PDB file of C-alpha atoms in Angstrom:
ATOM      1  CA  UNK A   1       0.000   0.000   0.000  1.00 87.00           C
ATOM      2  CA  UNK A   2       2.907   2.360   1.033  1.00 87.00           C
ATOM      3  CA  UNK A   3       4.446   1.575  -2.627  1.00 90.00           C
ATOM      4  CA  UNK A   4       1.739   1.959  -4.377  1.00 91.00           C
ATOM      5  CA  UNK A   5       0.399   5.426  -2.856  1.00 92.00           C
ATOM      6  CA  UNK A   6       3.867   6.940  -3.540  1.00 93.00           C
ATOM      7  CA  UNK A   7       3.729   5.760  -7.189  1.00 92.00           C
ATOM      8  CA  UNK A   8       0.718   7.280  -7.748  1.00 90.00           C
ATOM      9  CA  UNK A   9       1.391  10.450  -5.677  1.00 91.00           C
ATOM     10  CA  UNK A  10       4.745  10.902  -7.720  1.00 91.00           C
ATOM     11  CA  UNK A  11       3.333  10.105 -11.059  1.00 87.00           C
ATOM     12  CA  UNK A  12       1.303  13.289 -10.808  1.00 85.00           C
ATOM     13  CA  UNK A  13       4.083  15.638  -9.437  1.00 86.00           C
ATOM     14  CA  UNK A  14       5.373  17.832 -12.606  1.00 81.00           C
ATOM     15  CA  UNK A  15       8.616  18.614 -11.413  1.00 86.00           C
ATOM     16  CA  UNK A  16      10.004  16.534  -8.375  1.00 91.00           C
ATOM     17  CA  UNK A  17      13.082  18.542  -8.116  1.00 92.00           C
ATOM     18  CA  UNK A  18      12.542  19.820  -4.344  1.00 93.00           C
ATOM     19  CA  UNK A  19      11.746  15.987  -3.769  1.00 94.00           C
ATOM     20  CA  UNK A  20      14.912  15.017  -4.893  1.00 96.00           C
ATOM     21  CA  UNK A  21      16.207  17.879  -2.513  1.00 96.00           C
ATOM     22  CA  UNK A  22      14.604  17.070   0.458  1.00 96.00           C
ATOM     23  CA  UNK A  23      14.956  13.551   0.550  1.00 96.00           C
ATOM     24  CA  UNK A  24      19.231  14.812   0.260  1.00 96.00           C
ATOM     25  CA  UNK A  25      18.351  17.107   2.554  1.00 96.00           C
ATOM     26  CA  UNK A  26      17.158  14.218   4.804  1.00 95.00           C
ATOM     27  CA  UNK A  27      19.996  12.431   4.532  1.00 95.00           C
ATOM     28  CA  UNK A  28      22.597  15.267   5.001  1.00 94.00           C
ATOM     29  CA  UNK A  29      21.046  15.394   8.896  1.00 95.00           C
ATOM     30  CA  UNK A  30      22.519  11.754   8.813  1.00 94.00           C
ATOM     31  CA  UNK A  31      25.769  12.804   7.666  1.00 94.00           C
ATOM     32  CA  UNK A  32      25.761  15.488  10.720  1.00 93.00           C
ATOM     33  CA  UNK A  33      25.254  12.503  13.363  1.00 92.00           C
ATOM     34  CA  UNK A  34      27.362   9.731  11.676  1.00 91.00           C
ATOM     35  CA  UNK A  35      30.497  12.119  11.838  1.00 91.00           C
ATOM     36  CA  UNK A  36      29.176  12.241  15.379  1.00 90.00           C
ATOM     37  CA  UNK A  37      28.990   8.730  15.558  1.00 88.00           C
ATOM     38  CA  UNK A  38      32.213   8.023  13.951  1.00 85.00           C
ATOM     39  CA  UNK A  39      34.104  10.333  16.305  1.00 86.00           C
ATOM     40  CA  UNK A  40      32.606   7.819  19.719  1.00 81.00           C
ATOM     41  CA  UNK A  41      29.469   9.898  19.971  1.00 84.00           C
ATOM     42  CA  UNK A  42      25.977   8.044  20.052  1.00 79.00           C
ATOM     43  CA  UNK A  43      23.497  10.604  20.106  1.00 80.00           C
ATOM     44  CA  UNK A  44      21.062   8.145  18.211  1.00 78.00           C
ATOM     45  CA  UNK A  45      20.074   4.640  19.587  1.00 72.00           C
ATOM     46  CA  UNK A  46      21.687   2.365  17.193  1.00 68.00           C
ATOM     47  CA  UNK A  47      22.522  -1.381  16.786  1.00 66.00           C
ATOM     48  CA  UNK A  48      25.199  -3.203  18.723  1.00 57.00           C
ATOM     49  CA  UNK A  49      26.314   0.391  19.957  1.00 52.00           C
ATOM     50  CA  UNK A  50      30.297   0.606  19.837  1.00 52.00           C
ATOM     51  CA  UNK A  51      30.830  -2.540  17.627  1.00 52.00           C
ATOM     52  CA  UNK A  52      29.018  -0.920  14.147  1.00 69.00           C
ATOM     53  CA  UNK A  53      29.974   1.917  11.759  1.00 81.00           C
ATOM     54  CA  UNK A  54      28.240   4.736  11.796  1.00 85.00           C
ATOM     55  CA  UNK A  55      24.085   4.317  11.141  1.00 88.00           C
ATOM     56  CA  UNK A  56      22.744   8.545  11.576  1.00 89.00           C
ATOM     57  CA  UNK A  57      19.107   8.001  11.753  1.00 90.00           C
ATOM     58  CA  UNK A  58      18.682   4.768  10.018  1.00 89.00           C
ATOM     59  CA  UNK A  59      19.732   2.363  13.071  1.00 84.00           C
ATOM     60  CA  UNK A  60      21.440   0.303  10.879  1.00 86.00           C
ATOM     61  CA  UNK A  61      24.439   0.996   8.498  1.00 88.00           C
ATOM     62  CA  UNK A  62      23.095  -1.431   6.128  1.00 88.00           C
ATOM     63  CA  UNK A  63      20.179   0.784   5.215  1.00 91.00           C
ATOM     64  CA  UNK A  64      21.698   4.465   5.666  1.00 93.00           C
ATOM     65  CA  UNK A  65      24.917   3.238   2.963  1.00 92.00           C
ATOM     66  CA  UNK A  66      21.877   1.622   0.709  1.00 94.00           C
ATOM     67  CA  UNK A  67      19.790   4.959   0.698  1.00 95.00           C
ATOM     68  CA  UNK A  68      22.756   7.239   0.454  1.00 95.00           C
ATOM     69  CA  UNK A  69      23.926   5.410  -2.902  1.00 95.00           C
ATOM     70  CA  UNK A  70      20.494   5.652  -4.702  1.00 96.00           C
ATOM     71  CA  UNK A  71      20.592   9.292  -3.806  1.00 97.00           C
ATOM     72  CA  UNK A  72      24.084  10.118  -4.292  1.00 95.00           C
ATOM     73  CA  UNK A  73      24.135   9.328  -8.091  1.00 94.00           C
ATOM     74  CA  UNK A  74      20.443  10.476  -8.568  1.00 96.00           C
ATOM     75  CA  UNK A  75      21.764  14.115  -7.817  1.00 95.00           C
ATOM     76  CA  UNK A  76      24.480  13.513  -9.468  1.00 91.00           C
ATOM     77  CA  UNK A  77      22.667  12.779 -12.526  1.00 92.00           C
ATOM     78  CA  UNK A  78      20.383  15.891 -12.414  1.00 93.00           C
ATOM     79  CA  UNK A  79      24.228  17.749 -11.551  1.00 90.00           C
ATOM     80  CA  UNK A  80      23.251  18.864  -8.493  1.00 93.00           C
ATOM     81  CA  UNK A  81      26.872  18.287  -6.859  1.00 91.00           C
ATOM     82  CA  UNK A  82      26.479  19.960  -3.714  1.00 93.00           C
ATOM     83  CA  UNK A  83      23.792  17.731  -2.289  1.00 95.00           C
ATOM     84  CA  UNK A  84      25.757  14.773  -3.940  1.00 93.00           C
ATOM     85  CA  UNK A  85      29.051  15.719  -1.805  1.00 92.00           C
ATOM     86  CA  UNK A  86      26.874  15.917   1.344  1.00 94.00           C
ATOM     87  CA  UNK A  87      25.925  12.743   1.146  1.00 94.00           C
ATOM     88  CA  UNK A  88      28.575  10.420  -0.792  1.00 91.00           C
ATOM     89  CA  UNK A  89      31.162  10.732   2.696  1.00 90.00           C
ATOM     90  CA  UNK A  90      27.994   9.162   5.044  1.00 91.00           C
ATOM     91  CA  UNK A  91      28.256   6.068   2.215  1.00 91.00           C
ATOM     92  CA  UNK A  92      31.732   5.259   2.835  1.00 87.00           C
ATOM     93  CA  UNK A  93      31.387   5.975   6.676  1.00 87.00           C
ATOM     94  CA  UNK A  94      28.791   3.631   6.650  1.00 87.00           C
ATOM     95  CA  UNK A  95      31.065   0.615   5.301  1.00 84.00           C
ATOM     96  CA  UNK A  96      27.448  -0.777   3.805  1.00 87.00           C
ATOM     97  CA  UNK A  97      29.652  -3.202   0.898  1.00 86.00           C
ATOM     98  CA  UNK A  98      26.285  -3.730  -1.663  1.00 89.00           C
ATOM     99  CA  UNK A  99      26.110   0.285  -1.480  1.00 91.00           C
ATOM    100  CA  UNK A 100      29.087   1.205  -1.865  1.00 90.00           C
ATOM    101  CA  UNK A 101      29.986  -1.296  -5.059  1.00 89.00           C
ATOM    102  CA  UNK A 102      26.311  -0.042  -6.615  1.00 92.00           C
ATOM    103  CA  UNK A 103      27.410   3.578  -5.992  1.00 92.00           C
ATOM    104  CA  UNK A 104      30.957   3.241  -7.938  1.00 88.00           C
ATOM    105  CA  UNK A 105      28.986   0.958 -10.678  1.00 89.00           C
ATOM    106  CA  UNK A 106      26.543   3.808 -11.549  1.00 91.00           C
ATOM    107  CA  UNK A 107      28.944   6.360 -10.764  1.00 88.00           C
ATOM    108  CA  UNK A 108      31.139   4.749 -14.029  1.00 85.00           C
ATOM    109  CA  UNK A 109      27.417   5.071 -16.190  1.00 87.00           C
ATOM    110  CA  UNK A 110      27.471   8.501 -15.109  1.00 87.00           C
ATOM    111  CA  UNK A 111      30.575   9.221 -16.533  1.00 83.00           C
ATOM    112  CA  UNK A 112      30.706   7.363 -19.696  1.00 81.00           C
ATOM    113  CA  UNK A 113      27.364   8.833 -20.273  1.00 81.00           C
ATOM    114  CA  UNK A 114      28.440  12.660 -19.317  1.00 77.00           C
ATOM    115  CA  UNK A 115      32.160  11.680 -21.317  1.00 73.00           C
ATOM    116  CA  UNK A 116      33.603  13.683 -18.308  1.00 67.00           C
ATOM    117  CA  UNK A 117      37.023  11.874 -18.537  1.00 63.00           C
ATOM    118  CA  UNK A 118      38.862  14.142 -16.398  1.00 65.00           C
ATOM    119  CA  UNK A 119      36.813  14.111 -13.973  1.00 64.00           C
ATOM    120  CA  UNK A 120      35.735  10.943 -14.284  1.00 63.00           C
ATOM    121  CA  UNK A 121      39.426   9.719 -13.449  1.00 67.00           C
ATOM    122  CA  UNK A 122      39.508  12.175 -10.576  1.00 68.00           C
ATOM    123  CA  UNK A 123      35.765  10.806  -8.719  1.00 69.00           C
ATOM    124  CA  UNK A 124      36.885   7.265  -9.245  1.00 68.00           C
ATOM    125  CA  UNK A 125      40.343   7.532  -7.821  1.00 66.00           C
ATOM    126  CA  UNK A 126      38.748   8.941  -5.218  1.00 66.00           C
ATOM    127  CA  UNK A 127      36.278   6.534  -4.713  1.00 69.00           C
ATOM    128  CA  UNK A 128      38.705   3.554  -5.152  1.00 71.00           C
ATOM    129  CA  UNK A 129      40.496   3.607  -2.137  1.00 66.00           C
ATOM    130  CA  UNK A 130      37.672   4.095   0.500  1.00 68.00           C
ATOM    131  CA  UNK A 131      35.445   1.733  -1.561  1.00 68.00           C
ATOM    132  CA  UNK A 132      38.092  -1.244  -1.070  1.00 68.00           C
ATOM    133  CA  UNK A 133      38.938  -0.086   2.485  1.00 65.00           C
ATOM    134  CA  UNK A 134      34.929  -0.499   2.895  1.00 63.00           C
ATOM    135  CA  UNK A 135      34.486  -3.594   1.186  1.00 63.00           C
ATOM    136  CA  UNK A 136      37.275  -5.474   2.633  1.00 65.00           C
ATOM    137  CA  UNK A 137      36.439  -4.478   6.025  1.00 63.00           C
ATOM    138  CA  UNK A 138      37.339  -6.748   9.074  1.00 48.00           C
ATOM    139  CA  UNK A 139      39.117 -10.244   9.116  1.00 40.00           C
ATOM    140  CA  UNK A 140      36.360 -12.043   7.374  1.00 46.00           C
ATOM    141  CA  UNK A 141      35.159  -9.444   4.543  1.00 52.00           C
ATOM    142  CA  UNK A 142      33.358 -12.426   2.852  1.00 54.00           C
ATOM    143  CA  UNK A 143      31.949 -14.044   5.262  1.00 62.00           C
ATOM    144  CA  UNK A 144      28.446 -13.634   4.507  1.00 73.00           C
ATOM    145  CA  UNK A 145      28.420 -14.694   1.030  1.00 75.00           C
ATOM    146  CA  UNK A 146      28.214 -18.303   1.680  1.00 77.00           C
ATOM    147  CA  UNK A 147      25.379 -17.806   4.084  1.00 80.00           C
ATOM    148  CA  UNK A 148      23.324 -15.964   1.173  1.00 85.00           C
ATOM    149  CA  UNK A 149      24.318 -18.856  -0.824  1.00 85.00           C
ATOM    150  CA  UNK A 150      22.705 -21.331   1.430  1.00 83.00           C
ATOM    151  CA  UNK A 151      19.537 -19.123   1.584  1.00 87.00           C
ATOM    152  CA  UNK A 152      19.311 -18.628  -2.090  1.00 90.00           C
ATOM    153  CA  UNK A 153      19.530 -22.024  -2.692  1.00 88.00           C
ATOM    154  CA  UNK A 154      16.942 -23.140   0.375  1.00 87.00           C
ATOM    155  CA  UNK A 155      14.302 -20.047  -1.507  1.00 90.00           C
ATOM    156  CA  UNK A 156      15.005 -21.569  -4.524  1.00 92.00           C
ATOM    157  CA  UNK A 157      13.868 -25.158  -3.900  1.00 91.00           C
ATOM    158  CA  UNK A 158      10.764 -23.256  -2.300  1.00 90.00           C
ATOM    159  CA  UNK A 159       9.153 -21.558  -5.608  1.00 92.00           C
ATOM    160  CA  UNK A 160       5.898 -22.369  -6.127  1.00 92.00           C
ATOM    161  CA  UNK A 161       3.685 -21.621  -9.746  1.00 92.00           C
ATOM    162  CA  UNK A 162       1.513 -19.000  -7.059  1.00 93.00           C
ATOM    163  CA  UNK A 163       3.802 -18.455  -4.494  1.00 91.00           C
ATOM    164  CA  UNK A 164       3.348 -18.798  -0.965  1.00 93.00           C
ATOM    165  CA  UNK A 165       1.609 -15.393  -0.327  1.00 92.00           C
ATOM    166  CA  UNK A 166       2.944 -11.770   0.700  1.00 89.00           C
ATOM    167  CA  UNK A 167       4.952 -11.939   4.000  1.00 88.00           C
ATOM    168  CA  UNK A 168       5.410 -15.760   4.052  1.00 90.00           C
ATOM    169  CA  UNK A 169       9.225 -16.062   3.269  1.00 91.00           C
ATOM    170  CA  UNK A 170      10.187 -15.900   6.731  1.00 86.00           C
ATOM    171  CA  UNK A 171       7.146 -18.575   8.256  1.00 86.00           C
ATOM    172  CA  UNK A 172       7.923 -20.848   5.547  1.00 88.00           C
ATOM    173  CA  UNK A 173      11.445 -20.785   4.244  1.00 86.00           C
ATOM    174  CA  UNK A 174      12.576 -23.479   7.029  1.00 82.00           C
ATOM    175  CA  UNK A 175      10.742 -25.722   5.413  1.00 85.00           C
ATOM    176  CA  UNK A 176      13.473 -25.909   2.589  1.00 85.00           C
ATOM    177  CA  UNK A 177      16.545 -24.840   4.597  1.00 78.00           C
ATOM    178  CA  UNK A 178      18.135 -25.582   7.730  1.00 74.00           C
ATOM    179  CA  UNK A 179      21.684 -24.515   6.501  1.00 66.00           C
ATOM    180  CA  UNK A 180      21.854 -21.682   9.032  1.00 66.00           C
ATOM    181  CA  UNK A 181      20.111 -23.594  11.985  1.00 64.00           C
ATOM    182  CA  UNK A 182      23.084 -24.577  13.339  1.00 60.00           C
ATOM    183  CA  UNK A 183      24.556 -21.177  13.294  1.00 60.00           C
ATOM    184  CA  UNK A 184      24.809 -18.900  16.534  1.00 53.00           C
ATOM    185  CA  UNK A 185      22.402 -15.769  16.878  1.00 51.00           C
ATOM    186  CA  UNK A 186      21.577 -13.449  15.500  1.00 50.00           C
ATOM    187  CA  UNK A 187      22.912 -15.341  11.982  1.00 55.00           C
ATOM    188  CA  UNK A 188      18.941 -16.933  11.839  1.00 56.00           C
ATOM    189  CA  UNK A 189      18.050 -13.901  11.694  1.00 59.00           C
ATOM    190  CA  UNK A 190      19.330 -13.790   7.995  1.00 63.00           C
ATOM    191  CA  UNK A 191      16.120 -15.717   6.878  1.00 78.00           C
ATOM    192  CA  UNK A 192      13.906 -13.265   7.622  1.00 83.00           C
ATOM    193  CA  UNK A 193      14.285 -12.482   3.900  1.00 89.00           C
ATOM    194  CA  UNK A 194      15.849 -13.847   0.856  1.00 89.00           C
ATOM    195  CA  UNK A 195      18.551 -11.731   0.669  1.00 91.00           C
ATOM    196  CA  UNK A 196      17.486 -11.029  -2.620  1.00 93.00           C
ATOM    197  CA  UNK A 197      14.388  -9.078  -3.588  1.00 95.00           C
ATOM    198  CA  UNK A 198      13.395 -11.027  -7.166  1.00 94.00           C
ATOM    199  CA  UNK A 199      14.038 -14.342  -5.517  1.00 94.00           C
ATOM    200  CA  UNK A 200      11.861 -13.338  -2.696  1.00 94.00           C
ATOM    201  CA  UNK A 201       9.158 -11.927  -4.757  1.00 94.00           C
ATOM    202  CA  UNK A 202       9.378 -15.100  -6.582  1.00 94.00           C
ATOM    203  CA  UNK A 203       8.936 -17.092  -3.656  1.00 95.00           C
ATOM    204  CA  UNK A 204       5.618 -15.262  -2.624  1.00 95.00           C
ATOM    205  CA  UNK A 205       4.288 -14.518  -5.194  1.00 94.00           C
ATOM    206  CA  UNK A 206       4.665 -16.652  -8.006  1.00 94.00           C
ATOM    207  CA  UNK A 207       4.886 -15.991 -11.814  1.00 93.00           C
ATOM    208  CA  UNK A 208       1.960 -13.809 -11.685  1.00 93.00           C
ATOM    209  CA  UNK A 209       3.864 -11.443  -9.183  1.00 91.00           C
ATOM    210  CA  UNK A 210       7.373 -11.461 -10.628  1.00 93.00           C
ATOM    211  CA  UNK A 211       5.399 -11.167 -13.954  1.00 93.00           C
ATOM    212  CA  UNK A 212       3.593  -7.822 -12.881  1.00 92.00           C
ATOM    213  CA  UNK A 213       7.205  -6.747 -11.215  1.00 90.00           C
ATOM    214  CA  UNK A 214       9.165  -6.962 -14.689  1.00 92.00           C
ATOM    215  CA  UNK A 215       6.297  -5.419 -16.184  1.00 91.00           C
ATOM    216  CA  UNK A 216       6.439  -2.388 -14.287  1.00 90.00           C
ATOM    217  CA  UNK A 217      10.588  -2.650 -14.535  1.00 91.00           C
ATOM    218  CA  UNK A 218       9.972  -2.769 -18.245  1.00 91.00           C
ATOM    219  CA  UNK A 219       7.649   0.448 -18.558  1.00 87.00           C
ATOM    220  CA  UNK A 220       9.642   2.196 -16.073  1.00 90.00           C
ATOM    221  CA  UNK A 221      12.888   1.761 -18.206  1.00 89.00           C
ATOM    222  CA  UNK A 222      11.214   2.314 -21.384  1.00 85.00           C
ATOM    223  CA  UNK A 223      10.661   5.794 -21.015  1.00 78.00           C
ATOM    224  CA  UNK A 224      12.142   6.898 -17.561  1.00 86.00           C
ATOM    225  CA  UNK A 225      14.448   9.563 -17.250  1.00 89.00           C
ATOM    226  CA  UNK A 226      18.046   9.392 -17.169  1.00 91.00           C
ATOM    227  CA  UNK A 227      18.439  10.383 -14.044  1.00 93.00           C
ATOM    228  CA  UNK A 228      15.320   8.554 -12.382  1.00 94.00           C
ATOM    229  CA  UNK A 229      16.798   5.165 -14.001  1.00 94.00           C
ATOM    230  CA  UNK A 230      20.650   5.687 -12.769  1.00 94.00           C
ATOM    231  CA  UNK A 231      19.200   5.749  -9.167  1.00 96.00           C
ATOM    232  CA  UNK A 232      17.216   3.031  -9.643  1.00 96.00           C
ATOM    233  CA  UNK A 233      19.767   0.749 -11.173  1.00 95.00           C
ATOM    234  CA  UNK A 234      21.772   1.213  -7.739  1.00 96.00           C
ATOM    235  CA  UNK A 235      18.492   0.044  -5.493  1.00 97.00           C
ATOM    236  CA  UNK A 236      18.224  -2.633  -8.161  1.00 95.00           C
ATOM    237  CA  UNK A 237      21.834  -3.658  -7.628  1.00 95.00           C
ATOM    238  CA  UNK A 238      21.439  -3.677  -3.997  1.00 95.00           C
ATOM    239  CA  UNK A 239      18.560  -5.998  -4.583  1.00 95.00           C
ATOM    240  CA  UNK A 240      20.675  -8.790  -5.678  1.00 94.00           C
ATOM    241  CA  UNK A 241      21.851  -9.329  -2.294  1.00 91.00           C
ATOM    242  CA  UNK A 242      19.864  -7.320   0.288  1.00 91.00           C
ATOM    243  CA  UNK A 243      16.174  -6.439   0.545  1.00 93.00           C
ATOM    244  CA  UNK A 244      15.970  -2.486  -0.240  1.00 94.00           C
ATOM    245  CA  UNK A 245      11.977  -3.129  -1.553  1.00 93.00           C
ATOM    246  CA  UNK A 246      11.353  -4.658   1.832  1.00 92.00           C
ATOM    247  CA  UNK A 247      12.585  -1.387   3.850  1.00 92.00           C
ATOM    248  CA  UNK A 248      10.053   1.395   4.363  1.00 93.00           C
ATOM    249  CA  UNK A 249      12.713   4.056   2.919  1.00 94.00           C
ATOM    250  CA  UNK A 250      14.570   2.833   0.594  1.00 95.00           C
ATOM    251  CA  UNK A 251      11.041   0.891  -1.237  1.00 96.00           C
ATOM    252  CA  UNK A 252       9.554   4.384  -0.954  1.00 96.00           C
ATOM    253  CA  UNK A 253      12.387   5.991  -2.314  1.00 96.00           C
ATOM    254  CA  UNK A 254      12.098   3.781  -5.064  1.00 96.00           C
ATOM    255  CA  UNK A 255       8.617   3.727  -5.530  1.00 95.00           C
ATOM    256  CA  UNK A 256       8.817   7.660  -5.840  1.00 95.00           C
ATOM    257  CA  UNK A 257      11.747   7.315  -8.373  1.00 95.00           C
ATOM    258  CA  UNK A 258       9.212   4.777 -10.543  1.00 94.00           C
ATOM    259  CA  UNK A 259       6.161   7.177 -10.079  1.00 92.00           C
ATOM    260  CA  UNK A 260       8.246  10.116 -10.843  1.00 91.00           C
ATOM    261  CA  UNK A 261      10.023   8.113 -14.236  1.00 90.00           C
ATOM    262  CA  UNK A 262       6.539   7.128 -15.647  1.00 87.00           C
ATOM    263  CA  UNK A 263       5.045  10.210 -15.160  1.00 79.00           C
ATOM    264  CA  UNK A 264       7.201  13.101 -16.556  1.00 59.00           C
ATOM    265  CA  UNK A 265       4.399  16.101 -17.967  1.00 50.00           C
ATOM    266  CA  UNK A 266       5.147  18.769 -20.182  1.00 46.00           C
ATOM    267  CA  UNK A 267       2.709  22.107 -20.770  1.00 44.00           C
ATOM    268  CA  UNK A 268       1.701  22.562 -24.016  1.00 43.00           C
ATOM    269  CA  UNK A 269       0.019  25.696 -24.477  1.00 44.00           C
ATOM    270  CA  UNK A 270      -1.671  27.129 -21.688  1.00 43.00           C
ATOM    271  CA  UNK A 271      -3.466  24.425 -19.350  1.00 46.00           C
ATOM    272  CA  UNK A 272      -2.804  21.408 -21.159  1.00 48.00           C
ATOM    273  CA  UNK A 273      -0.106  18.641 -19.990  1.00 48.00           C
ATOM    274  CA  UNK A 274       1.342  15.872 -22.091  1.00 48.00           C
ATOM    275  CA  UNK A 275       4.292  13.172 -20.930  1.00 51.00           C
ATOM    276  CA  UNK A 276       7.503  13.922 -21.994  1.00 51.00           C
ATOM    277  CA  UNK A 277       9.527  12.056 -23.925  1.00 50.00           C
ATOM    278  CA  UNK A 278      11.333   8.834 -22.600  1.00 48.00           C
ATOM    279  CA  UNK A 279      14.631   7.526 -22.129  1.00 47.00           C
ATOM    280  CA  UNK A 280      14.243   5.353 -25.551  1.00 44.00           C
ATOM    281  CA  UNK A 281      13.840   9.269 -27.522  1.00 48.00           C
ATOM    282  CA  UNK A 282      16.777  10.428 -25.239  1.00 46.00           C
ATOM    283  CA  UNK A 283      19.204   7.643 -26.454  1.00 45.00           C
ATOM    284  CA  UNK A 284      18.272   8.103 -30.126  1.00 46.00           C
ATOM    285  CA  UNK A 285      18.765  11.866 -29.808  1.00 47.00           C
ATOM    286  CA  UNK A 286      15.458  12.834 -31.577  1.00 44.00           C
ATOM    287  CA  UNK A 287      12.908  15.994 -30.368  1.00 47.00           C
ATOM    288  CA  UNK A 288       9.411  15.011 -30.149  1.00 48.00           C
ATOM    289  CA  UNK A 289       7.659  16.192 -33.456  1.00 48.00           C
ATOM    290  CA  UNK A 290       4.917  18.472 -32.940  1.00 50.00           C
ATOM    291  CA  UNK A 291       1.752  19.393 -35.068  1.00 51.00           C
ATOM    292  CA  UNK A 292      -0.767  22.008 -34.816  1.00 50.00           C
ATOM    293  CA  UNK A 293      -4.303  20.584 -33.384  1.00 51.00           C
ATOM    294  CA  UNK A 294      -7.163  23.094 -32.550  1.00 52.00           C
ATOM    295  CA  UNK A 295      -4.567  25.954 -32.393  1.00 50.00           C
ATOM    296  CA  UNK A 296      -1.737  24.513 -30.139  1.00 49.00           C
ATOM    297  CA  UNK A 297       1.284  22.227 -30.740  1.00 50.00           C
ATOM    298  CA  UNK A 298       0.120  18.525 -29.941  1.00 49.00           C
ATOM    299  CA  UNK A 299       3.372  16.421 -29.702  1.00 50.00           C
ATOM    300  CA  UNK A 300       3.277  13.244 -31.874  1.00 47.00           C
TER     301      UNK A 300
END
């Protein structure tokens, strides 16, 4: 319901620029209280205080590093670099690995797409260093790989033609999997998702969900925004091997993206507001034709 009332919402807004702001806005508070938090500080409750890397509001450093990527190259996109550079530091401070390696994956779109080469060499040097310092964090950087493995596998054997209904990964998956059983707590934990939101969806809801999912993928891609589709490509890549669509902000971040991609407006004349042209008429580099219909330009 949350999803699907943002989608709507969005696909009406004409020009979601001071969403875009506001939601980097948002996250720039976070960047003020995980500097805070990475200098010993905990002025937010957070998990496993003094063991974690820095969370600012979001509790958990998984989910602040996956919302700051989707952000961080969405305003990067519409070249809005100052809210960008607010956020992109909170990303590497929150060590969040699926993040981080979607950020620097978009990031090299961006550039080939902008053919900034200068500074394209000068973002990703920068970005190299603290991305491998982040994603070979601790003495076992790797070590939850295999346990996603054993999950993926377990959902796998699980997939029905129907599915097993919205919200019943977690009741049923142990009925294909006891791989992680033996594992100490909070590792059980793990299974209250697939790790993996199109294996999950999959799982509950059968072809006729993942079916509706790519169709909505499809018609977002087909004539979303540049920008809008960037941003979305990192929560998808995230997806692989977390559960972004399963986390109030990051799935309303991403149903807002969607909403905003599908409905882009134009005025044409006076009072009258037609869809602008896709991401299919962007990559051919054509202008919408227009012809003259009652006395105003109708594009075609």
């Amino acid at each position: 319901a949350l999803m699907g009332g943002l989608f709507a919402i969005a696909h009406e807004v004409e020009d979601p620029k001071w969403v875009y702001r506001g939601l980097a806005a948002g996250l720039g508070v976070s960047t003020v209280i995980a500097v805070i938090q990475e200098m010993g500080y905990q002025p937010v409750i957070a998990v496993l205080q003094g063991v974690q890397n820095p969370s600012g509001l979001f509790i958990n450093p998984s989910l602040l590093g996956e919302s700051c990527a989707a952000i961080a190259v969405l305003m990067l996109a519409r070249r809005e670099y100052w809210f960008a550079a607010l956020i992109i530091p909170t990303l590497f401070m929150s060590q969040n690995r699926a993040g981080i390696i979607a950020f620097v994956i978009c990031l090299a779109v961006w550039l080939g797409v902008e053919r900034k080469r200068g500074l394209g060499l000068l973002l990703m040097g920068a970005c190299i260093i603290p991305a491998y310092l982040a994603i070979t964090k601790g003495m076992h950087p790797w070590d939850s790989i295999p346990q996603r493995f054993d999950i993926w596998e377990g959902a796998w054997q699980g997939i029905t033609l129907f599915g097993h209904g919205i919200g019943q990964f977690y009741v049923d998956f142990p009925q294909y999997s006891d791989a992680l059983s033996s594992e100490a707590s909070p590792t059980w934990i793990m299974t209250a998702h697939a790790h993996n939101d199109g294996l999950e969806f999959l799982f509950e809801l059968g072809l006729p969900g993942i079916s509706c999912l790519g169709g909505l993928v499809w018609l977002v891609y087909r004539q979303g925004p540049f920008p809008e589709l960037l941003a979305l490509s990192s929560i998808g890549i995230t997806a692989l091997v977390g559960f972004p669509l399963h986390v109030p902000f990051t799935a309303a971040v991403a149903s807002i993206l969607a909403g905003c991609a599908v409905g882009r407006w134009s005025v044409v004349g006076r009072t009258e507001l037609h869809r602008r042209q896709g991401v299919h008429g962007w990559v051919a580099e054509s202008k919408p034709v227009l012809v003259t219909e009652g006395g105003r330009p109708v594009p075609v």
